[in-house]
XYZ file of C-alpha atoms in Angstrom:
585
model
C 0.000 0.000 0.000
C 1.244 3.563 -0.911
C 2.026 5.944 1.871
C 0.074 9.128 1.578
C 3.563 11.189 0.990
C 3.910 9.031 -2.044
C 0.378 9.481 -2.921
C 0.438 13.559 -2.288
C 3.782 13.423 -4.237
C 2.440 11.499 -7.130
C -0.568 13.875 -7.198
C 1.684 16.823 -6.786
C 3.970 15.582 -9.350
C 1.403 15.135 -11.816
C -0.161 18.874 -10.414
C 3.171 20.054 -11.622
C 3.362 18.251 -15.148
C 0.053 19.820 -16.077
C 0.825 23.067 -14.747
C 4.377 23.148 -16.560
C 2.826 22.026 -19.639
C 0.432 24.311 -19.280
C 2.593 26.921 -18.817
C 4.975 26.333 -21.471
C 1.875 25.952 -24.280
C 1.122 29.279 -23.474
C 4.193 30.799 -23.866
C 5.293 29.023 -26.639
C 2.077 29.830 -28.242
C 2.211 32.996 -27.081
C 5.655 33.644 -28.301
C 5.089 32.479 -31.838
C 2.295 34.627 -32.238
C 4.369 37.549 -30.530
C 7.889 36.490 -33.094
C 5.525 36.393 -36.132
C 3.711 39.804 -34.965
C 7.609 41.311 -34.002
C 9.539 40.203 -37.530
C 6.437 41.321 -39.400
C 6.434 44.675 -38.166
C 10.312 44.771 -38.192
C 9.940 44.083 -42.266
C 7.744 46.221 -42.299
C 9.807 48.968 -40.349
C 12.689 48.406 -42.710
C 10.776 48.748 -45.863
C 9.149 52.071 -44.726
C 12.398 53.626 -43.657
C 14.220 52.786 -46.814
C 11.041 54.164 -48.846
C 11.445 57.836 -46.137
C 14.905 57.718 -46.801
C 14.527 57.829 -50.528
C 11.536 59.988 -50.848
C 13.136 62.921 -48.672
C 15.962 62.228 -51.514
C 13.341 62.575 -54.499
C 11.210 65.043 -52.935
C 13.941 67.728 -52.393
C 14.479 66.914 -56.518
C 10.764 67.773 -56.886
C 10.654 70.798 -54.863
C 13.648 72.079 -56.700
C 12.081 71.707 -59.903
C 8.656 73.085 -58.588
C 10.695 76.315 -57.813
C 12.111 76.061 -61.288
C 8.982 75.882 -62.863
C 7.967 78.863 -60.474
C 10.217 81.196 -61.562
C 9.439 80.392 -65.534
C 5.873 80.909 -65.196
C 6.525 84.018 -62.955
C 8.487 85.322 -65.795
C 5.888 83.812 -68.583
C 3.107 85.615 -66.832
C 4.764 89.249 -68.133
C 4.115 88.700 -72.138
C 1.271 87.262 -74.737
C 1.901 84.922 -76.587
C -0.518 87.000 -79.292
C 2.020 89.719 -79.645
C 4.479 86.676 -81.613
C 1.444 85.294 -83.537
C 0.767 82.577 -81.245
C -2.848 81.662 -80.767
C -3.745 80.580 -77.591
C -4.093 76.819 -76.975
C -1.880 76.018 -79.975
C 1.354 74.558 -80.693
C 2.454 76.303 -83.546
C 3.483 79.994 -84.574
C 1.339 81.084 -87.827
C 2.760 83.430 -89.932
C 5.466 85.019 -87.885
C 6.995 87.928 -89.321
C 10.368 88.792 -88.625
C 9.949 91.284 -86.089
C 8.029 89.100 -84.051
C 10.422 86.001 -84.064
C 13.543 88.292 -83.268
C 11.164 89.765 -80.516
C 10.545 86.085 -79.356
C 14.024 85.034 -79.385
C 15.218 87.763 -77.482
C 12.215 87.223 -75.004
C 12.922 83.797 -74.518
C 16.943 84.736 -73.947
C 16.267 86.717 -71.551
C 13.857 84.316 -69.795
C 16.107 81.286 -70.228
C 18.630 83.637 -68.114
C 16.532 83.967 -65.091
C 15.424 80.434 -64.819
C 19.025 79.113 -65.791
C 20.401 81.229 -62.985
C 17.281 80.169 -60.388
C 17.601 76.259 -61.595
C 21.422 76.029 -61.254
C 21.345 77.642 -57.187
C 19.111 74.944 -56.579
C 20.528 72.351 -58.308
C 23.708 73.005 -56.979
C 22.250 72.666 -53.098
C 20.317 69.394 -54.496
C 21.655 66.048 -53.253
C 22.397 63.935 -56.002
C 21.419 65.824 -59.224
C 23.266 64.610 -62.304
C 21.323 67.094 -65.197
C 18.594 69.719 -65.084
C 17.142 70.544 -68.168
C 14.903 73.256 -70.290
C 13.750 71.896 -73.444
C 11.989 74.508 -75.420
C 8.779 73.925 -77.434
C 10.442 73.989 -81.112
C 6.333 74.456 -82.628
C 6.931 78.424 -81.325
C 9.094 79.474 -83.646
C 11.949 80.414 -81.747
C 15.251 79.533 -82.791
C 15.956 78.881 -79.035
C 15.690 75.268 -77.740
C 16.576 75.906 -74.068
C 19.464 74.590 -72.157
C 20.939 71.262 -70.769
C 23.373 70.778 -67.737
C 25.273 68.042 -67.058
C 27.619 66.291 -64.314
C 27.424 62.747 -65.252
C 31.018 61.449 -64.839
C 32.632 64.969 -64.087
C 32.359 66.789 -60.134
C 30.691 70.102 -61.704
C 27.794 70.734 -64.293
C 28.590 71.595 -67.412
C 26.562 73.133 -70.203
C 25.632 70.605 -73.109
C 23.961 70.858 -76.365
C 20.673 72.301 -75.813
C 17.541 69.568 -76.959
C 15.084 70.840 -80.719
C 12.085 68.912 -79.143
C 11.452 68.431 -83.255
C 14.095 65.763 -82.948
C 12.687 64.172 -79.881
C 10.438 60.915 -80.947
C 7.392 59.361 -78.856
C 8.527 56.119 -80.019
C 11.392 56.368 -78.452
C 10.102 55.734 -74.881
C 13.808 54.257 -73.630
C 15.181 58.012 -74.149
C 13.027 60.602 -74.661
C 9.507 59.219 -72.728
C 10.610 62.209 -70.330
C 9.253 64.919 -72.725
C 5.844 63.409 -73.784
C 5.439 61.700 -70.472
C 5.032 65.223 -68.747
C 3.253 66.745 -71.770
C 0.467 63.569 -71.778
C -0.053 64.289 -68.322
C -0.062 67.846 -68.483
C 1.187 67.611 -64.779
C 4.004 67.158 -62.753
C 5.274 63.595 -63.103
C 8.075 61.324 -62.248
C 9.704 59.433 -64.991
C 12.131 56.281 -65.359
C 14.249 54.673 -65.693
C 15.067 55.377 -69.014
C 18.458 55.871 -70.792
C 19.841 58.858 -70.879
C 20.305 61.399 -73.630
C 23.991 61.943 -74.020
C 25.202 58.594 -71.788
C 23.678 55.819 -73.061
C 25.402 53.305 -70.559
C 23.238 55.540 -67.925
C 19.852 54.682 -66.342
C 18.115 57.943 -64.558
C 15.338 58.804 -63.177
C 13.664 61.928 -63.911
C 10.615 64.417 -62.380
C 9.595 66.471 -65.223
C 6.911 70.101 -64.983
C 4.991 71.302 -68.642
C 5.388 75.090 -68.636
C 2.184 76.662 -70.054
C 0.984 80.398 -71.037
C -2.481 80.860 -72.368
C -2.774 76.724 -72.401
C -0.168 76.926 -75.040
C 3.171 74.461 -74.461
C 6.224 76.694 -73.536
C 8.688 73.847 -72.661
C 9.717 71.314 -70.536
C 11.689 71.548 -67.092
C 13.034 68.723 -65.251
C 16.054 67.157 -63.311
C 17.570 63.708 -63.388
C 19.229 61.398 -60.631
C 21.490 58.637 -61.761
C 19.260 55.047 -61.343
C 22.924 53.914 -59.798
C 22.753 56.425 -56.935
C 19.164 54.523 -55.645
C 20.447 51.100 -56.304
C 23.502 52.405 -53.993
C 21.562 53.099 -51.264
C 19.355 50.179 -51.754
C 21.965 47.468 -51.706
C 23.389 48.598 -48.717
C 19.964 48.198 -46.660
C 20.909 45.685 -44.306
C 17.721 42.525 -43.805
C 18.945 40.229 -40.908
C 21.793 38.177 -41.907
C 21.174 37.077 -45.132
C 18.443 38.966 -46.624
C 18.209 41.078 -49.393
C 16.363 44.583 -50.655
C 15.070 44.720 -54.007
C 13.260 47.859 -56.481
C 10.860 47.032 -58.704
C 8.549 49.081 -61.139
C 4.353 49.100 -61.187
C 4.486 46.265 -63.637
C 6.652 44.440 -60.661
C 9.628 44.042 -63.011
C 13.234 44.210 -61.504
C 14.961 47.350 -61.589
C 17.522 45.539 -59.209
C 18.200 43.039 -57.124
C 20.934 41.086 -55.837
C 20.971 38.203 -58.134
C 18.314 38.465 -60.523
C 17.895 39.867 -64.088
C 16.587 43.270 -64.415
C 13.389 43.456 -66.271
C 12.491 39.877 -64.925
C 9.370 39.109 -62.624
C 9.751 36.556 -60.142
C 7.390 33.838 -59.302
C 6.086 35.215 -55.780
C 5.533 39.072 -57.242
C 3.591 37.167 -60.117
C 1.526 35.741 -57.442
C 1.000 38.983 -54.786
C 0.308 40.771 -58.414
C -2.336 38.514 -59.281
C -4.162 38.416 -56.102
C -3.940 42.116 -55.603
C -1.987 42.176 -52.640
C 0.931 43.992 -54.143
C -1.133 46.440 -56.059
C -1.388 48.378 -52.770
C 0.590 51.064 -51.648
C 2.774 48.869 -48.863
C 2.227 45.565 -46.964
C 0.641 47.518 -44.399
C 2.203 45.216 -41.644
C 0.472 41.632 -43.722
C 2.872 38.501 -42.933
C 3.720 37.586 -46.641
C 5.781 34.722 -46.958
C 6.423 32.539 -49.935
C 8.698 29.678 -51.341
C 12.009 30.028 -53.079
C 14.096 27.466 -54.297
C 13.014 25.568 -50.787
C 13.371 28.348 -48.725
C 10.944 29.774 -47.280
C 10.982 33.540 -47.215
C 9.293 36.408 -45.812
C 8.825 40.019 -47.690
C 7.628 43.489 -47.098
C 6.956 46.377 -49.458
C 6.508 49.897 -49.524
C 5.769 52.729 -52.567
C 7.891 55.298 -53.074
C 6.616 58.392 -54.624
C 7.977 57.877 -57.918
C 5.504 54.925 -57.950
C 8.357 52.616 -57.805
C 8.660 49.907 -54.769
C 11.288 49.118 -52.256
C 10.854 45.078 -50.913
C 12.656 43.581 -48.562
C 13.328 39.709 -48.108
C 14.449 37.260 -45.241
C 14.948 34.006 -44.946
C 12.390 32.820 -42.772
C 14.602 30.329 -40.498
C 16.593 33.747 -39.906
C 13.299 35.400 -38.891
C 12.111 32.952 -36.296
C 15.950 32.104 -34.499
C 14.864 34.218 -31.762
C 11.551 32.634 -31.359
C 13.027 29.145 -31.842
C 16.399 29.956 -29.015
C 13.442 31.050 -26.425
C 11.357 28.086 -27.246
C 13.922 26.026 -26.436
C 14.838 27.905 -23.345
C 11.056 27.295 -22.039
C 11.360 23.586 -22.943
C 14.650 22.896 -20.697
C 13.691 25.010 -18.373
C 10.307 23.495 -17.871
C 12.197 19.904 -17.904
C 14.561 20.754 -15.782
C 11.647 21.676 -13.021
C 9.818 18.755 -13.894
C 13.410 16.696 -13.045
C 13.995 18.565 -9.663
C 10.199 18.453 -8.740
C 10.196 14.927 -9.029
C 13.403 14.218 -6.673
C 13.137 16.656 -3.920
C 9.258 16.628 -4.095
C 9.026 15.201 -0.497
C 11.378 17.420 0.679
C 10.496 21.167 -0.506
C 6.983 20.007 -1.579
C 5.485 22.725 0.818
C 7.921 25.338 0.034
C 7.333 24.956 -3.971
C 3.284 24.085 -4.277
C 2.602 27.668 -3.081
C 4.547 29.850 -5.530
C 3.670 27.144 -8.266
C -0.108 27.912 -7.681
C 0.386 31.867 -7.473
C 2.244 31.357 -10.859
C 0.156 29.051 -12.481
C -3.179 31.865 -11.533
C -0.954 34.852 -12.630
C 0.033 32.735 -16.073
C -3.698 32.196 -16.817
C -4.661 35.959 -16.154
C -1.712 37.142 -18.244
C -2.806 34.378 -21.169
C -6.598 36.002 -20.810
C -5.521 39.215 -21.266
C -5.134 40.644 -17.816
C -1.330 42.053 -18.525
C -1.493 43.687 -15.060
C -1.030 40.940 -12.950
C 1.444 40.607 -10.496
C 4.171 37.967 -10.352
C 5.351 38.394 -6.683
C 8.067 35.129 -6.569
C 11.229 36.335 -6.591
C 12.929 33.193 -5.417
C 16.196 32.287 -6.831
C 15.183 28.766 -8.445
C 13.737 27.479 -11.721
C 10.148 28.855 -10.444
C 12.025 32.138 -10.089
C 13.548 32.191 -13.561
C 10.401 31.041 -14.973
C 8.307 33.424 -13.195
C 11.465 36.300 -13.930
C 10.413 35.013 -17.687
C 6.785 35.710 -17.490
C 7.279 38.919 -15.918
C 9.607 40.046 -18.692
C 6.697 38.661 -21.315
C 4.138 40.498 -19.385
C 5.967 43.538 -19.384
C 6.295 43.847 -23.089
C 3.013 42.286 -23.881
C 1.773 45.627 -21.803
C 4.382 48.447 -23.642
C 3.298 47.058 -26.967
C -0.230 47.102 -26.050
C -0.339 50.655 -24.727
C 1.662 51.612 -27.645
C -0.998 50.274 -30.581
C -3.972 51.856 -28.227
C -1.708 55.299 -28.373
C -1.327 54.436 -32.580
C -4.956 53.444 -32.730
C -6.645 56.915 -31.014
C -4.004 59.478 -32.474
C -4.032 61.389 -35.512
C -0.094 60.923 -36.502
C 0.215 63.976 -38.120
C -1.063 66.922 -35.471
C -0.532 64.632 -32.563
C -4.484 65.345 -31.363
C -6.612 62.407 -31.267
C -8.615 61.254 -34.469
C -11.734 60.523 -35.400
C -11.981 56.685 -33.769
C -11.215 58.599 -30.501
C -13.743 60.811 -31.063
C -16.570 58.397 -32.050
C -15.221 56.329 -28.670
C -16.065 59.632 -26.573
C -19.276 60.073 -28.792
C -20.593 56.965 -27.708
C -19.873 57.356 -24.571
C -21.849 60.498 -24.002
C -24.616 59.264 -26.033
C -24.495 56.220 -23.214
C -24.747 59.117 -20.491
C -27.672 60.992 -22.374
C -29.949 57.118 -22.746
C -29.245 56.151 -18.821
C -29.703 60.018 -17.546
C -33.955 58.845 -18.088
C -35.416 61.778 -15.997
C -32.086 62.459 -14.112
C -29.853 65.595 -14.779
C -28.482 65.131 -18.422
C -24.950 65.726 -19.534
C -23.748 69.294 -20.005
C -21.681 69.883 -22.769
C -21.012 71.729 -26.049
C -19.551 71.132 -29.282
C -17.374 73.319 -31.723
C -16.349 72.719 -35.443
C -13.439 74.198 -36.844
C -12.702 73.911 -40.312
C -9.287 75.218 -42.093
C -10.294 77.512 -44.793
C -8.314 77.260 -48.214
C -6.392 74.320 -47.179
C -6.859 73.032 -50.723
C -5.503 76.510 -52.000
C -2.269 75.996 -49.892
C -1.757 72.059 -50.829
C -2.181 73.082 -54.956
C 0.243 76.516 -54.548
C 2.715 75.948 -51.536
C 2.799 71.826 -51.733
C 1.153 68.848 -49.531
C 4.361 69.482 -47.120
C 3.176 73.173 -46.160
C -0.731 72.179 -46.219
C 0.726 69.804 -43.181
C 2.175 72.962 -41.729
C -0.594 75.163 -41.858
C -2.668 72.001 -40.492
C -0.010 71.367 -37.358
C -0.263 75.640 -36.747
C -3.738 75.044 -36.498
C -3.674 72.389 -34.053
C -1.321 74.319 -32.170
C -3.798 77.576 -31.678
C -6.777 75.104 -31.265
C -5.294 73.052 -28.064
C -3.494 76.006 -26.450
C -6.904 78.345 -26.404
C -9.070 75.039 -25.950
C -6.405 73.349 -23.327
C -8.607 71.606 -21.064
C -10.828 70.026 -23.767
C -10.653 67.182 -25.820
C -9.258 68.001 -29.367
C -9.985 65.551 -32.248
C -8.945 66.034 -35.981
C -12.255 64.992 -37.304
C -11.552 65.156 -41.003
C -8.903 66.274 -43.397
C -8.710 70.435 -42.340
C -11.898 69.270 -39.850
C -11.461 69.932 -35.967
C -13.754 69.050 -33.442
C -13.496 70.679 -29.890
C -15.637 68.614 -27.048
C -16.483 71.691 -24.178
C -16.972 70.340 -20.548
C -16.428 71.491 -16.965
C -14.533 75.042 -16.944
C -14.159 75.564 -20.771
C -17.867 74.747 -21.279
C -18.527 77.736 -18.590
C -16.181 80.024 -19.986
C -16.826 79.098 -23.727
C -17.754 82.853 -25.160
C -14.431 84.295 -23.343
C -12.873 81.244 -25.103
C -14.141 81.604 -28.331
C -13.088 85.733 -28.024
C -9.586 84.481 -27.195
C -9.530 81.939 -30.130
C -9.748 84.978 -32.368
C -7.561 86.940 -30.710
C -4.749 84.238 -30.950
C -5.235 83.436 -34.458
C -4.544 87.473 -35.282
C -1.809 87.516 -33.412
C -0.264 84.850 -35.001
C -1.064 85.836 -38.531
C 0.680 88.934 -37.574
C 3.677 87.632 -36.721
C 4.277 85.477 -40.174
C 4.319 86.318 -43.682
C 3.997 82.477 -45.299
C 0.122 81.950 -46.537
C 0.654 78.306 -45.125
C 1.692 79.849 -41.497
C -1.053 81.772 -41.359
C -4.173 80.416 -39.822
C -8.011 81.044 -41.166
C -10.580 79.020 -39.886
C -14.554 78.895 -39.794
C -16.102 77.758 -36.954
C -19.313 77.095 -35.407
C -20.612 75.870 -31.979
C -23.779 74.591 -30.632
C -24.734 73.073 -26.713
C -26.206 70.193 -26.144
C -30.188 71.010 -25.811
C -32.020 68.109 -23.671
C -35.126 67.021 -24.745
C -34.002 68.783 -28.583
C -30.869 66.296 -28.919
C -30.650 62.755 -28.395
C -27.596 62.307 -29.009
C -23.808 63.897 -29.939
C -24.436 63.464 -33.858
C -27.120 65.988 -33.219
C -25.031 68.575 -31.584
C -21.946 67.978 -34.113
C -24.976 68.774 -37.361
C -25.781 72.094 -35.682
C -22.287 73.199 -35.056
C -21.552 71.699 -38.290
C -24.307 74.080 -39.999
C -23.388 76.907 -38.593
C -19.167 76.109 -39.481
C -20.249 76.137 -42.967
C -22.079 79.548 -42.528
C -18.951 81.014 -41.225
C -17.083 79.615 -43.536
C -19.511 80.945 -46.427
C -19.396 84.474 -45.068
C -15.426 84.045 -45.165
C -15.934 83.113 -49.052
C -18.037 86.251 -49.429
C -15.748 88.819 -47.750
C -12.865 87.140 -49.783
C -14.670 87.244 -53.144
C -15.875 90.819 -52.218
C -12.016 91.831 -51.306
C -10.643 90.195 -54.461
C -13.635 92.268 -56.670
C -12.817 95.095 -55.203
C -8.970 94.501 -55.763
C -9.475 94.008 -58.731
C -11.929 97.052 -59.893
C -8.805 99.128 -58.236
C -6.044 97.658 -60.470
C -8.368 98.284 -63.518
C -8.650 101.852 -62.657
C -4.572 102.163 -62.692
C -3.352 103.347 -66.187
């Protein structure tokens, strides 16, 4: 017959088994979903700051050619092109007399000055500009074709033979797609690669701008970046141990890659192409893997804003070493408990069951969600290291929690919270209005704030100063409306939620709100720094409202109205303006 020690440790022993096994399901589970979740968003990372790192480098190409192109049609705006026989909306002179082509050329000289001298300061300060460019519209008449700079191979530009668009051929789309590219659009656009003009052993890259007067072609302006410069940066993108970055066009062809041929398309972009996944912009944090040469592999993409995409590739087994070196630590660690557990069980039975059970409850809470719990043990054995373990776990189950709650409620550009916040808040007022019955209902108040010519800005100034006049609104909203919640509601929408002490003092607030917004309008000069914006507010009415989506349509209503008597003064002011300049010989 067993003695009950032998029965208590068999029971205990087998207590312990469960409870390991238990415990290490969980975490391995828990740790595979984590590693997969973890090397996912690591891809991901990598792909997103190779595609920022390259678009800061294309975008301060674009925004030197946008002040290129700013300066031509500033001077293009001083003639008409019916004093050289040009009709508006054509591309050809008709019947030019002499006079009128010498006054042309010497026109055009003068302007090819003033945007040669304008293009080659910025050029200069550009970061990795190999040629800017003005190719002339030959169909004037001019006998000027523009100008062409050049550093390809040499440390400074120098001037090269200027391009006759008459010699330039649409069928030519490996060399001169630049020039009908941007006049098909009739737009801004990014072009490449293609070879280029006077270096036919070069790939580049190119953003091209149409000039225009009277809807009539002037020319073409653009800058090129070597295709060599990218892959540069590219290949030295470092993907774990082994892995690999890769550019590929629209079509998903190679531009480059480690050890395939350009223009090919592999197997697995064939595949994300045909079930749509790599028609989007980026993975957008999706666990793609796929199946080379038996490998298995894992990728992530991003667009960059040239349209072309950056992907990045791992070896899966490199992926997962982490995961699979912890696994294994769990496994000997849980046998080597299970080993000392079953010899000394008699002896520090007591002394172990306790902390085992504590663990065991905290291990279940922390697998249900409950990433508060305490783990208390800090003895110095294998409970201690395992319970060390789960502490760890628990503490980075809870940072990366807290940090995709802060992701999921905040607008990432003004920092104020966005529009799932403010349905969350919403909803939970319209909660307090349905269980307030016959009791004392909610008091609050709603204002909408809406940032007038925001389109305006983004069209003249660029997307990059519509964000500024956006983050200069935010910044006069939350320090006049401090103790209320501030959501960005919309694109150039605002939505201010008035409780407690600004509720009370909401007129004096309002006053103040004004009062800011003039003094910071006169203390900048930049149409993108300065701040306009309509406004209307209206308090929540018991027994008119039943809910928040009531208040927001009346302060909604009477935003617009502002905003429409904004549009009227302007229109009114520009009339005027302009009756005045009329009147001026």
């Amino acid at each position: 017959m067993h003695s009950i020690r032998v029965k208590i440790t068999a029971v205990t022993i087998a207590a312990i088994i469960v409870s390991v096994l238990t415990l290490g399901f969980i975490a391995v589970f828990t740790i595979g979903v984590e590693s997969d979740e973890a090397a996912t968003e690591k891809m991901q990372l990598i792909s997103e700051n190779a595609q920022k790192s390259l678009d800061a480098y294309l975008d301060s190409l674009k925004q030197s050619v946008d002040m290129a192109d700013f300066v031509a049609e500033d001077s293009l705006s001083q003639i008409r092109l019916e004093d050289y026989n040009i009709p508006n909306a054509s591309s050809r002179a008709v019947n030019q007399t002499p006079e009128q082509a010498q006054k042309l050329d010497e026109f055009l000289a003068s302007h090819f000055e003033l945007v040669r001298s304008a293009f080659g300061s910025v050029a200069s300060s550009t970061s990795g500009v190999e040629e800017y460019y003005y190719c002339i519209n030959a169909n004037l008449g001019s006998s000027n074709h523009g100008f062409f700079y050049s550093k390809v191979g040499l440390t400074e530009f120098e001037e090269q033979q200027p391009i006759n668009s008459h010699t330039l051929d649409p069928r030519e789309v490996d060399r001169d797609v630049w020039y009908f590219a941007a006049i098909q659009a009739g737009a801004p656009v990014w072009v490449g690669p293609y070879r280029d003009r006077y270096h036919d052993s070069a790939q580049v890259i190119s953003y091209v701008v149409p000039t225009y007067r009277d809807n009539t072609l002037i020319g073409v302006i653009g800058m090129d970046i070597l295709m060599e410069t990218m892959i540069s940066q590219i290949s030295s993108i470092k993907v774990y141990d082994t892995g690999f970055a890769c550019l590929l066009d629209q079509d998903g062809h190679i531009l480059y890659h480690p050890s395939m041929e350009k223009g090919s398309v592999p197997q697995a972009i064939e595949d994300l192409i045909s079930s749509g996944v790599f028609q989007q912009e980026s993975s957008n944090g999706e666990m793609i893997r796929y199946l080379v040469d038996g490998q298995e592999r894992q990728l992530a993409f991003s667009t960059l804003t040239n349209g072309l995409k950056i992907v990045v590739a791992a070896p899966v087994s490199e992926i997962a070493a982490s995961r699979r070196q912890l696994t294994e630590l769990i496994l000997v660690a849980a046998a080597v408990l299970l080993v000392l557990f079953a010899i000394f069980a008699m002896v520090i039975m007591e002394a172990v069951t306790e902390p085992l059970k504590r663990l065991t409850a905290a291990s279940r809470k922390l697998a249900s969600g409950d990433y508060d719990v305490e783990l208390e043990y800090d003895g110095k054995d294998e409970v201690g290291v395992l319970t060390d373990s789960f502490r760890q776990m628990r503490d980075e189950l809870r940072t990366h929690i807290a940090d995709l709650n802060s992701r999921a409620s905040t607008d990432a550009l003004t920092g104020v919270r966005n529009k799932g916040a403010y349905d969350a808040l919403a909803a939970k007022i319209d909660g307090t209005i349905d269980a307030s019955g016959e009791g004392e209902p909610p008091t609050f108040g709603l204002i909408v704030l809406d940032c007038n010519d925001l389109k305006q800005i983004n069209d003249e100034y660029g997307h990059a100063n519509g964000d500024v006049y956006l983050q200069s609104a935010r910044r006069v909203i939350c320090r006049v409306f401090a103790h209320s919640a501030v959501f960005r509601v919309g694109g150039d929408e605002f939505a201010v939620v008035l409780q407690g002490e600004d509720y009370d003092n909401r007129s004096q607030l309002l006053e103040a709100f004004d009062k800011k917004v003039e003094e910071v309008n006169a203390a900048v000069s930049e149409p993108w720094k300065r701040i306009n914006i309509a406004k209307g507010m209206a308090l929540f009415a018991p027994g008119q409202d039943t809910c928040v989506e009531d208040v927001f349509t009346r302060a909604d209503e009477r935003m617009y109205e502002d905003k429409q008597q904004y549009r009227r003064r302007r229109d009114r002011a520009a009339a005027e303006a302009s009756a005045e300049n009329g009147q001026q010989p």
